[in-house]
Coordinates of C-alpha atoms and ligand atoms in Angstrom, one line a residue:
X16 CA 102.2 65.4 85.9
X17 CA 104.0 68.8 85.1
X18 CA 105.2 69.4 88.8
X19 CA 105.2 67.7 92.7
X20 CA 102.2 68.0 94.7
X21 CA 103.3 70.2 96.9
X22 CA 104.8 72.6 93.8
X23 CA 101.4 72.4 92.3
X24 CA 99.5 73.1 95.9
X25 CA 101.9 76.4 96.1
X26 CA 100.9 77.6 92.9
X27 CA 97.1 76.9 93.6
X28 CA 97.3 78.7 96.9
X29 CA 99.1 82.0 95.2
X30 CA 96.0 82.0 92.8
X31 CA 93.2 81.2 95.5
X32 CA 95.5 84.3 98.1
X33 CA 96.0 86.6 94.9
X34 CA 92.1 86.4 94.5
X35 CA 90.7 86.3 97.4
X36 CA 92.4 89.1 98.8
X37 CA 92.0 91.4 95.8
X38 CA 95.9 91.4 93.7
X39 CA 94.6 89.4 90.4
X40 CA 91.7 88.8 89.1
X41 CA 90.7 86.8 86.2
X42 CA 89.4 89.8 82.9
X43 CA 86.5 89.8 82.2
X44 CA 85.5 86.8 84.5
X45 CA 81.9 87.2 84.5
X46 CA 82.3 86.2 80.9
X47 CA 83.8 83.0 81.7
X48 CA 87.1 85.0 81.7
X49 CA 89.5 85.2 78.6
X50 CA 92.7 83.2 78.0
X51 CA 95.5 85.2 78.5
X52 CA 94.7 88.3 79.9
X53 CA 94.3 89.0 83.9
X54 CA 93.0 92.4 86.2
X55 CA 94.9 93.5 89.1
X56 CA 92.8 94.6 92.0
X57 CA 93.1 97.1 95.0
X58 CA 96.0 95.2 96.7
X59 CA 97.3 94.1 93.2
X60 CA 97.8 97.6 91.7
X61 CA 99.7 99.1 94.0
X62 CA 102.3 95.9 94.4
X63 CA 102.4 96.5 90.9
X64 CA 103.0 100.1 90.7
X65 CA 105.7 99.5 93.7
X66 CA 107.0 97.3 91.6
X67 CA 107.1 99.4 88.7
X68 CA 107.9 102.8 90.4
X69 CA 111.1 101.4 92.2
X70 CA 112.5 100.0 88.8
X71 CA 112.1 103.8 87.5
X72 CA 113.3 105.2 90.5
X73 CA 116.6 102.8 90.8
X74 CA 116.9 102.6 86.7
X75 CA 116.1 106.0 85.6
X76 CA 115.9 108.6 88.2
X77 CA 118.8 108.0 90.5
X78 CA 121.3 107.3 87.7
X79 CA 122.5 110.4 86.0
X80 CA 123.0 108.1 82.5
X81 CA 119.8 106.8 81.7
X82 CA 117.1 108.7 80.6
X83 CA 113.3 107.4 80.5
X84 CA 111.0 107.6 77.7
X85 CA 106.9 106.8 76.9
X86 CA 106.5 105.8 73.3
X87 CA 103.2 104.9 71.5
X88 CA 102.2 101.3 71.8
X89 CA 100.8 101.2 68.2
X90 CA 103.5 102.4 66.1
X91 CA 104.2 102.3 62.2
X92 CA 104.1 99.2 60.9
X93 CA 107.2 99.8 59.4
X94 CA 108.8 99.4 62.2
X95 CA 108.0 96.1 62.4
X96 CA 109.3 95.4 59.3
X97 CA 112.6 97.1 60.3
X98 CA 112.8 95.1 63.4
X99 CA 111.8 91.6 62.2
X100 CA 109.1 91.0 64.0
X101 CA 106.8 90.9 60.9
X102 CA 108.8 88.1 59.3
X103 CA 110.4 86.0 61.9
X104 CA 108.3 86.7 65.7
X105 CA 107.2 83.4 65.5
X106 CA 106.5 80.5 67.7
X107 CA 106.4 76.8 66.2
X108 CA 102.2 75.8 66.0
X109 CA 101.7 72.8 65.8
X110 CA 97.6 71.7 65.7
X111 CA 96.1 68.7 66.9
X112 CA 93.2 67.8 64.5
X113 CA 91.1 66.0 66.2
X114 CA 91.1 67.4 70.1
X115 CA 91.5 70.9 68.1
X116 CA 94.2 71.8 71.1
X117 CA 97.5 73.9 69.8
X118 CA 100.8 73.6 70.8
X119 CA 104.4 74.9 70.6
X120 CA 106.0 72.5 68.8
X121 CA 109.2 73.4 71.2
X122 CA 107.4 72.8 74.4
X123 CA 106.2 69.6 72.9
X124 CA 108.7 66.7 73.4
X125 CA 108.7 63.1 72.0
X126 CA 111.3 59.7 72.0
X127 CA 110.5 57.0 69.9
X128 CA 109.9 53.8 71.6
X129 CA 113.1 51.3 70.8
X130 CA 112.5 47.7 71.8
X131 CA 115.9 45.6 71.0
X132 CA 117.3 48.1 68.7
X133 CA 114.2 48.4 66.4
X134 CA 111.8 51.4 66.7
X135 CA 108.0 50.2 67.8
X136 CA 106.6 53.2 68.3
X137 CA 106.6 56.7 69.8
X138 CA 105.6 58.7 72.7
X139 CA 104.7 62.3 73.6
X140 CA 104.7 64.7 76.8
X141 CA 104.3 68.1 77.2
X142 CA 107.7 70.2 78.9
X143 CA 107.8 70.0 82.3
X144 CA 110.3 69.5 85.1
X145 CA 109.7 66.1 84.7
X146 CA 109.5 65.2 80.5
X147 CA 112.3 63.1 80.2
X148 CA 110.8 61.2 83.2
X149 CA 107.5 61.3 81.8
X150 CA 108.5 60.0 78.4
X151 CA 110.2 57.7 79.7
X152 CA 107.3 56.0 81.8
X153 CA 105.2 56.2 79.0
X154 CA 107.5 54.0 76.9
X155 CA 107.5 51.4 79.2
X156 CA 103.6 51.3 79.7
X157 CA 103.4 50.9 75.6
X158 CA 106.2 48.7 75.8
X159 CA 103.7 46.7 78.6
X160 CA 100.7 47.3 76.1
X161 CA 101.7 46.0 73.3
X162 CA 103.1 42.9 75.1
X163 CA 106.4 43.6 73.3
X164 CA 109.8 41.4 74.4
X165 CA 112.6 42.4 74.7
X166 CA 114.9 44.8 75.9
X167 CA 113.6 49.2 76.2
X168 CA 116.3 51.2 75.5
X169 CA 116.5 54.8 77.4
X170 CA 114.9 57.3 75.6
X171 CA 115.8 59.9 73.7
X172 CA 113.8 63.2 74.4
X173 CA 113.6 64.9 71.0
X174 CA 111.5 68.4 70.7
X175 CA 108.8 68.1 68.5
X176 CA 110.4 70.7 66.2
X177 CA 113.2 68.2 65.0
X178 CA 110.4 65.7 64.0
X179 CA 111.0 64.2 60.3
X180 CA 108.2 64.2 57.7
X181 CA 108.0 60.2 58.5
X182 CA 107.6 60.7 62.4
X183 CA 105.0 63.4 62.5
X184 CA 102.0 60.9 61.9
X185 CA 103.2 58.4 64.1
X186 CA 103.9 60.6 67.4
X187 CA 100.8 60.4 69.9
X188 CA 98.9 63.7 70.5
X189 CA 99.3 65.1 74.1
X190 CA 95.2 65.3 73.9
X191 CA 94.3 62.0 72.7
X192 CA 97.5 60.1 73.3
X193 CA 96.7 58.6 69.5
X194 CA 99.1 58.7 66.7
X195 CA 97.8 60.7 63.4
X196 CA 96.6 64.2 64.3
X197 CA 99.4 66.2 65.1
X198 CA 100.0 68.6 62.0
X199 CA 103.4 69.8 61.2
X200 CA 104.4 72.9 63.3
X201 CA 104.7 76.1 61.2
X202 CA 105.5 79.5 61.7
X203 CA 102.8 81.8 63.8
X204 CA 103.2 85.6 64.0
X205 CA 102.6 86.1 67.4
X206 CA 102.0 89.6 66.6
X207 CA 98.5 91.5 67.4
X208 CA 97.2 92.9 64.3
X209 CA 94.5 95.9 64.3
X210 CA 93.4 98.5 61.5
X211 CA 94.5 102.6 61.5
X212 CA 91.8 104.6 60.6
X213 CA 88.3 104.0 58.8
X214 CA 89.7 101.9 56.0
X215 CA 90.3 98.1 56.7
X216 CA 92.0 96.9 54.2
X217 CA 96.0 95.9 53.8
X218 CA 97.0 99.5 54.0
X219 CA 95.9 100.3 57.2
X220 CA 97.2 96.9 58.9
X221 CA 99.1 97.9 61.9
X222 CA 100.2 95.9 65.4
X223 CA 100.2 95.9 68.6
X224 CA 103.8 96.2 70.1
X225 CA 105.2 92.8 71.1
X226 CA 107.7 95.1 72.8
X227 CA 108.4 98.1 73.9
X228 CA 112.3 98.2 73.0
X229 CA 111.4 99.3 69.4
X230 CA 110.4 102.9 71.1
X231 CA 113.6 103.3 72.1
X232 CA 115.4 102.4 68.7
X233 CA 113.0 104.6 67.0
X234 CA 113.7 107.8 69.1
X235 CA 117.3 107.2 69.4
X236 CA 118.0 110.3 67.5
X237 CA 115.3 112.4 69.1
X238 CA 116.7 111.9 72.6
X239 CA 120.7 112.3 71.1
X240 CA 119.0 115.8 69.6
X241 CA 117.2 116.7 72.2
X242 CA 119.3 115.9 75.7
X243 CA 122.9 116.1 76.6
X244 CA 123.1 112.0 76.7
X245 CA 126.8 110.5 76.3
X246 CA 128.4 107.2 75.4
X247 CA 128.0 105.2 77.7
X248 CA 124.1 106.5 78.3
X249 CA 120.6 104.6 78.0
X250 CA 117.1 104.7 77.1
X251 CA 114.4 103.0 79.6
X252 CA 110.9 102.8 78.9
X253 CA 107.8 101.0 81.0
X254 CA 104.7 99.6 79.4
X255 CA 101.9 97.3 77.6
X256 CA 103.3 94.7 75.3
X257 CA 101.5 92.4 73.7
X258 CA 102.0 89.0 72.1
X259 CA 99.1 86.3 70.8
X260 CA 100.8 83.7 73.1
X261 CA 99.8 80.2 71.6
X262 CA 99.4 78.6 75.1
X263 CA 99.0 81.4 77.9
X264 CA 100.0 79.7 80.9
X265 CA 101.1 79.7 84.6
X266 CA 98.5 82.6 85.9
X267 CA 100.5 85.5 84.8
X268 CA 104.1 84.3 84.3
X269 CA 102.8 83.9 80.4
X270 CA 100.1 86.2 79.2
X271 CA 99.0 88.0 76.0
X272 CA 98.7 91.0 77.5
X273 CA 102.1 92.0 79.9
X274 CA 103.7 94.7 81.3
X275 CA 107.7 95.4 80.5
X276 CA 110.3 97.2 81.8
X277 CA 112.9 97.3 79.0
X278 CA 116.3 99.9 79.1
X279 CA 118.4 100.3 76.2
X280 CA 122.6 100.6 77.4
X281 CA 124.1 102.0 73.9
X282 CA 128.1 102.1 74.0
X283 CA 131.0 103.0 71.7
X284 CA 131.0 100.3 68.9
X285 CA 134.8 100.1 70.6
X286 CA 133.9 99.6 73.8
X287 CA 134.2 96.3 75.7
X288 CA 130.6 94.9 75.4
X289 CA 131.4 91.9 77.5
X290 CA 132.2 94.0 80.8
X291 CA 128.9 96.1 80.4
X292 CA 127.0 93.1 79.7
X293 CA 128.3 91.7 82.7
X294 CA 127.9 94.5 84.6
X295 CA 124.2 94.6 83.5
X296 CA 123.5 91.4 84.9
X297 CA 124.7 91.8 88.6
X298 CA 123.1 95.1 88.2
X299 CA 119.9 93.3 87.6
X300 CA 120.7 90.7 90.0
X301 CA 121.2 93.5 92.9
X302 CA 117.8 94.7 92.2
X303 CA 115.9 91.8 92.3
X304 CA 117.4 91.2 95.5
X305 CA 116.9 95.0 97.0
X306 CA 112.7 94.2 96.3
X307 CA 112.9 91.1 98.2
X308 CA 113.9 88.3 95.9
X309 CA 116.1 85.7 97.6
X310 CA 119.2 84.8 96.2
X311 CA 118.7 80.7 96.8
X312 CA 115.9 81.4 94.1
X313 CA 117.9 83.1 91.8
X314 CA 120.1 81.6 88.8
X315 CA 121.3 82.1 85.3
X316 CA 121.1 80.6 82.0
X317 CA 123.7 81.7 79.4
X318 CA 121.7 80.7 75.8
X319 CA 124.0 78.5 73.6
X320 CA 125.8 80.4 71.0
X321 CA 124.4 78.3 68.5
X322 CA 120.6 79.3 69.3
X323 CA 121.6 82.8 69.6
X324 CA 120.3 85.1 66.9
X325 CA 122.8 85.3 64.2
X326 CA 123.0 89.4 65.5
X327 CA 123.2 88.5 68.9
X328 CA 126.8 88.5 71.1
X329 CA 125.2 87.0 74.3
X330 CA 122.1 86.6 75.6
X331 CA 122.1 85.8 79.9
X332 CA 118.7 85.5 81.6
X333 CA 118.2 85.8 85.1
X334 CA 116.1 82.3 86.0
X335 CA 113.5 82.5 89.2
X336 CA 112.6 79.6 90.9
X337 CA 108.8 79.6 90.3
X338 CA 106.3 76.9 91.6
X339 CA 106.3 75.3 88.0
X340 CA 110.1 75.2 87.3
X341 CA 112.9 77.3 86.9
X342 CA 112.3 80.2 84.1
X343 CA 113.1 83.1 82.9
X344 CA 112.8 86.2 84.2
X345 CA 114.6 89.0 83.2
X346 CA 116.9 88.1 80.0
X347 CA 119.8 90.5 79.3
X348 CA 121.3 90.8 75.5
X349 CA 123.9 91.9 73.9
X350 CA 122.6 93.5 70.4
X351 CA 125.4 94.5 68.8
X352 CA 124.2 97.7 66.7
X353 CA 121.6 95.6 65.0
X354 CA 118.4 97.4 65.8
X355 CA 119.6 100.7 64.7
X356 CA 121.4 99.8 61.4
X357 CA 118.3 98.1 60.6
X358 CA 116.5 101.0 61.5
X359 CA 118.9 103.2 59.8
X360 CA 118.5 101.2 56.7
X361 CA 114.8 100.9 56.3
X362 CA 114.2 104.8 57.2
X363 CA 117.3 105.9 54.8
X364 CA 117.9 107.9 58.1
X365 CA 121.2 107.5 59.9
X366 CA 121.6 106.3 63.0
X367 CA 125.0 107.4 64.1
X368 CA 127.1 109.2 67.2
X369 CA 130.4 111.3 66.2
X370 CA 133.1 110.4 67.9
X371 CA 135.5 113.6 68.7
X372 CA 138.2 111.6 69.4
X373 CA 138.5 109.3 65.9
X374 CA 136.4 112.0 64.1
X375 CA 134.4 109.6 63.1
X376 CA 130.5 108.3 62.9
X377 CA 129.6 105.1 64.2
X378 CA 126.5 103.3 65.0
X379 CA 126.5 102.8 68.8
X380 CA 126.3 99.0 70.3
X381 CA 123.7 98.2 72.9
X382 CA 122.9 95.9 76.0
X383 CA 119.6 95.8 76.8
X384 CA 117.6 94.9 80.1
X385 CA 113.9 92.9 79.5
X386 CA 112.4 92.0 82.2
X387 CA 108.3 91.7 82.8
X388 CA 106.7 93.4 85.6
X389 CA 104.3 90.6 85.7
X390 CA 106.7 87.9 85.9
X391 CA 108.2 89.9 89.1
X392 CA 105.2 90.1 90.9
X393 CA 104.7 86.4 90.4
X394 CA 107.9 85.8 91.2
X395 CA 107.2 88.3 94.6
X396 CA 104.1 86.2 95.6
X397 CA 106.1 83.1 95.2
X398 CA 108.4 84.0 97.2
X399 CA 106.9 86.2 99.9
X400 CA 103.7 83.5 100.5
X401 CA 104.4 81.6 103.8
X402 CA 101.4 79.5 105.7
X403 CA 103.0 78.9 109.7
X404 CA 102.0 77.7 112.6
X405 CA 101.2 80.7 115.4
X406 CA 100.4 81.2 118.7
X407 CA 97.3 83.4 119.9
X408 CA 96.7 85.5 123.0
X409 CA 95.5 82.8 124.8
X410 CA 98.0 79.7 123.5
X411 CA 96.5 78.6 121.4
X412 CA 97.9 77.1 118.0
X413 CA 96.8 78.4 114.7
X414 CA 97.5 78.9 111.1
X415 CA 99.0 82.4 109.6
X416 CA 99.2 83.1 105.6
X417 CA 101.5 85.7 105.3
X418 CA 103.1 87.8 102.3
X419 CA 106.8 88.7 103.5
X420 CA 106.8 91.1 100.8
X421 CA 109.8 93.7 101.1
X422 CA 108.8 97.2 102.6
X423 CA 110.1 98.9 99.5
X424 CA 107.3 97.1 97.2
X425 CA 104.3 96.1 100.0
X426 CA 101.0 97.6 98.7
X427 CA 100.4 98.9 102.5
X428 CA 103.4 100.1 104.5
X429 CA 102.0 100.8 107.9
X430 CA 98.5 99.4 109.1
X431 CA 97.1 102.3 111.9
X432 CA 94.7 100.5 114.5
X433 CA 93.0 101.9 117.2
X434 CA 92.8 99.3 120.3
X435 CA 88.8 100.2 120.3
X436 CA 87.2 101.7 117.7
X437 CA 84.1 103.4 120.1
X438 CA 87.0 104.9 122.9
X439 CA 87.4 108.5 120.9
X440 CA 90.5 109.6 122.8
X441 CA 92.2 106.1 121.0
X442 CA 90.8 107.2 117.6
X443 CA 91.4 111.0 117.8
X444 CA 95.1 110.0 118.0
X445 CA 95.2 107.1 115.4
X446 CA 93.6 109.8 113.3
X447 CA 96.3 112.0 113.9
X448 CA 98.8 109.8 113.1
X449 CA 96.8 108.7 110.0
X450 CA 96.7 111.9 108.2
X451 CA 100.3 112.7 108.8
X452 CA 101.2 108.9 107.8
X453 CA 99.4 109.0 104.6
X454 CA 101.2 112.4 102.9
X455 CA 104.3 110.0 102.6
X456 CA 103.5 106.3 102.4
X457 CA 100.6 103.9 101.8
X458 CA 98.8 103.9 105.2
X459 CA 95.5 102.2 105.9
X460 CA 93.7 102.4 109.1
X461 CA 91.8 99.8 110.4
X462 CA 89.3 99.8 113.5
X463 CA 86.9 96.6 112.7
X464 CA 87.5 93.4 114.7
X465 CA 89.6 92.0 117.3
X466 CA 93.4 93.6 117.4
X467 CA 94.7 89.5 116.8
X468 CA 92.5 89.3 113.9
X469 CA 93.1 92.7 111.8
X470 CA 97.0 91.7 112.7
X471 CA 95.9 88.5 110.2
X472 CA 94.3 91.1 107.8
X473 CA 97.4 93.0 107.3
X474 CA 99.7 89.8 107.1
X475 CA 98.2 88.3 104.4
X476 CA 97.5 91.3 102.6
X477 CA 101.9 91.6 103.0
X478 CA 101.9 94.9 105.4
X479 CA 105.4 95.1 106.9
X480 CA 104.1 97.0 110.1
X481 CA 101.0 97.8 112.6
X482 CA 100.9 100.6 115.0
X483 CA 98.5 100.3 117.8
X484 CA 96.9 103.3 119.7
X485 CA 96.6 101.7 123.0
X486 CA 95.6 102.8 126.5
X487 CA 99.6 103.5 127.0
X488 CA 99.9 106.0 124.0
X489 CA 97.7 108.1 125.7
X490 CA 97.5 107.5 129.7
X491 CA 101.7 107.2 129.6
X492 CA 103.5 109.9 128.8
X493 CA 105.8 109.6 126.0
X494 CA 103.3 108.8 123.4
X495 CA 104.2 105.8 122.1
X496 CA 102.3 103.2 120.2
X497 CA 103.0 99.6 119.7
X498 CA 104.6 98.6 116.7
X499 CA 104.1 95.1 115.6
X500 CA 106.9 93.9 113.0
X501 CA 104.8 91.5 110.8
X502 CA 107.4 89.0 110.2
X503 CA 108.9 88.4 113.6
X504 CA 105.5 89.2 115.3
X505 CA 107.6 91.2 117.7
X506 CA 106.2 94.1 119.4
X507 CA 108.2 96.9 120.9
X508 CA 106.3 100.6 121.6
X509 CA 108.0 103.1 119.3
X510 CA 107.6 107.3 118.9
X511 CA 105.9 108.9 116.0
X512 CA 109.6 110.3 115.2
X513 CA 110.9 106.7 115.5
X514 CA 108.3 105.6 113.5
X515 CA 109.1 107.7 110.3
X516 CA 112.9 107.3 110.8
X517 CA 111.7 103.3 110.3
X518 CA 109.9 104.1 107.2
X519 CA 112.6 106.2 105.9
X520 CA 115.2 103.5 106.1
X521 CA 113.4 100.7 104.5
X522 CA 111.0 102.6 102.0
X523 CA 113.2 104.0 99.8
Ligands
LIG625 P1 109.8 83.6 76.7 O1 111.0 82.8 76.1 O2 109.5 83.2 78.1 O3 108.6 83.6 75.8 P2 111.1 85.8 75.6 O4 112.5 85.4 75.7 O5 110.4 85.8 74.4 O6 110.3 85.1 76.8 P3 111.7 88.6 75.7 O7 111.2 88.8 74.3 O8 113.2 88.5 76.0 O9 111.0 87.2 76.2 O10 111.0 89.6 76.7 C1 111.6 90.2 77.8 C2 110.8 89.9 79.1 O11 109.5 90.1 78.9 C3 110.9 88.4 79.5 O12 112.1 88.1 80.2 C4 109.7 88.3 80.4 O13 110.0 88.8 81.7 C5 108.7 89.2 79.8 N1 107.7 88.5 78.9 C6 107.9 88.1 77.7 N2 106.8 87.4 77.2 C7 105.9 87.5 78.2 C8 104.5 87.1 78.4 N3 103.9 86.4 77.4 N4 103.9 87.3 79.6 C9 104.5 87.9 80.6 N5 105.8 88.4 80.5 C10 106.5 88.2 79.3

């Protein structure tokens, strides 16, 4: 069992909320859907785009030394060459022959069974929060099988990628739990490949990007031409990647089909890459938490030197605390100049700063900020989805859903709702309010169904406020509404002018 019943009952309840109410929906769905690849609906689109527009506002517009760029998502294949994608973007596939299911041989684990210090077997399980616990049961019940005496030894949790010539047959599938039909993993690009132009044949092969960092690399010199960029400065772009992801899993935390966020930080090949790596990730930590994200769910994972790319200086990622585990969720590296030397190289075009100081050229250094949008928003929902016990008008217990999403990123900001929708001198001033509302933020008014119940409407759907045109905003003077603050439930009566000084603050 890959995670607790209750972990398991969150993440089923996220999917069941996310569709039901109109953020994700299966593509193509009534096709029988297709592995990999999801639609954001009404609701979904604009979290999304919040999502998305605050990371451009906070990365790009309000800093005066990063610069944003849109690059083509089929570029020349080149590139790819350059980069190393075409040889080594790879994932470990290993097949099972006779269920015909496909795994990553790193997210497949094994232990051979050791009964009194001799080997009787082996067992398999997938990775999960609980593998070692998992293999570990599973050795005793074929210890218990096979009637064997004697004492079990603890297991050893090996990934299926250390697995020697002389273990492979013998390690159960995951599908069958039989020995004998797990095939030796090997290298799969997890590249997209497509054809340019009317010819398809090898000439014309070209990919999908698996990233967008490339873009930035490759118009390095464009934007140092074209702009007044200086060391320190960097290059931030938002947009489609694709990767043929051998298991898609987790709804949308792994898809073929994602959105990222990527900024290239390029310094002085002099310059202390530590600090600005460091400074990078609190950076990134700061704005996870300013859209919502709470710290307790928060962590980091520093990857072993040893499993770092041989280019690499450091690689930190920024772990979230989903339903199914702890994983990654925005990974910052330290590139040294890799990318553009490489570049450099395979174009015979040089990819160099002068330096007024040293009179010299030099190939700058780079940090670089990845993070998926998707992964956010999953990590949003996770985080924002809370089911509690409330009380109506009348007393009376019941259930709420609610999305405490952050005001900066909820699709709907302020929910306008006329006490009765047939009482024109209620609706003449919600309208009012409405059209002034809606120049600024995402406003929606509602008139349908008891006050309690399109208060429900707008919590689940994460709305931070309501404002109600009642019989006091217009028999009282003053001309206040109620404002109902979704989290608390607390209602206080609030001025149009106090209304948009609210907004101001917190929608920024
Ligand atoms: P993983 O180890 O989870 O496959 P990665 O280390 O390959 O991810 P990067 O190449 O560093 O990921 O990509 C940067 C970011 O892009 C990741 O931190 C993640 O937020 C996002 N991302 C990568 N692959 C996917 C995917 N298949 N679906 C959704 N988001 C993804």
């Amino acid at each position: 069992m890959p995670e607790s019943a209750d972990s398991s009952n969150l993440m089923e309840a996220l999917v069941s909320l996310a569709k039901r109410r109109g953020f994700i929906y299966q593509s193509s769905e009534i096709y029988g859907g297709l592995n990999g690849f999801f639609d954001y609906g009404p609701l979904g689109v604009e979290l999304k785009r919040n999502i998305r527009d605050c990371w451009w506002r906070d990365m790009v517009q309000r800093r005066e030394d990063i610069v944003g760029i849109e690059t083509s998502i089929i570029m020349h294949p080149k590139v790819w060459e350059a980069s190393g994608h075409v040889a080594g973007f790879s994932d470990p596939l290993v097949d099972c022959k006779v269920s015909k299911q496909r795994y990553r041989a790193d997210q497949l684990f094994f232990a051979a069974v050791v009964v009194d210090g001799k080997t009787a077997g082996y067992v398999s399980a997938l990775e999960s929060e609980r593998t070692g616990a998992e293999l570990q049961e599973a050795a005793e019940t074929f210890k218990r099988k096979k009637s064997l005496q004697g004492a079990l030894e603890p297991v050893k949790v090996r990934e299926f990628t250390e697995a020697t010539e002389a273990e492979i047959p013998l390690v159960p599938s995951p599908a069958t739990g039989e020995p004998g039909s797990l095939t030796a993993p090997r290298a799969f690009n997890m590249m997209f490949q497509t054809n340019v132009g009317a010819m398809s044949d090898a000439s014309s092969v070209a990919y999908l990007r698996p990233e967008t960092a490339q873009g930035m690399f490759v118009d390095f010199k464009n934007v140092v031409d074209t702009t007044r960029v200086k060391l320190p400065f960097g290059i931030a772009q938002v947009g489609k990647s694709f990767r043929n992801e051998i298991t898609p899993r987790n709804f949308i935390f792994r898809s073929r089909e994602f959105e990222q966020m990527e900024m290239e930080y390029f310094i002085h090949e002099d310059a202390d890459w530590a600090k600005a790596h460091e400074e990078w990730i609190v950076w990134c930590e700061n704005w996870l938490k300013s859209i919502g994200l709470p710290e307790s769910h928060l962590s980091r994972y520093a990857h072993p030197k040893e499993k770092l790319a041989f280019y690499s200086r450091g690689t930190v990622d920024i772990m979230f605390k989903y339903p199914f585990g702890v994983q990654e969720l925005w990974g910052i590296a330290a590139r040294g100049n890799y990318d553009l030397t490489q570049h450099a190289n395979a174009s015979g075009k040089p990819q160099e700063m002068f330096d007024e100081a040293t009179k010299k050229k030099f190939v700058p250094h780079v940090i670089e900020p990845a993070v998926g949008t998707d992964r956010i928003f999953l990590a949003v929902l996770t985080a924002a989805y809370a089911v509690e016990d409330v009380k109506d008008e009348k007393g009376n217990v019941e259930q709420r859903t609610v999305l405490r999403l952050s005001p900066r990123i909820a699709p709907v900001k302020v929910a306008i709702l006329p006490l009765l929708k047939n009482k024109e001198q209620l609706t003449n001033r919600a309208r009012a309010l409405f059209e002034k509302l809606k120049r600024n933020y995402a406003v929606q008014y509602d008139d349908g169904g008891a006050i309690g119940k399109r208060y429900r409407r707008q919590d689940e759907a994460g709305t931070p406020w309501c404002v109600t045109i009642d019989f006091d905003t217009i028999e009282k003077p003053g001309d206040t509404f109620t404002l109902r603050e979704r989290d608390s439930m607390a209602q206080k009566r609030i001025t149009e002018a106090e209304l948009f000084a609210l907004l101001a603050e917190h929608v920024y």
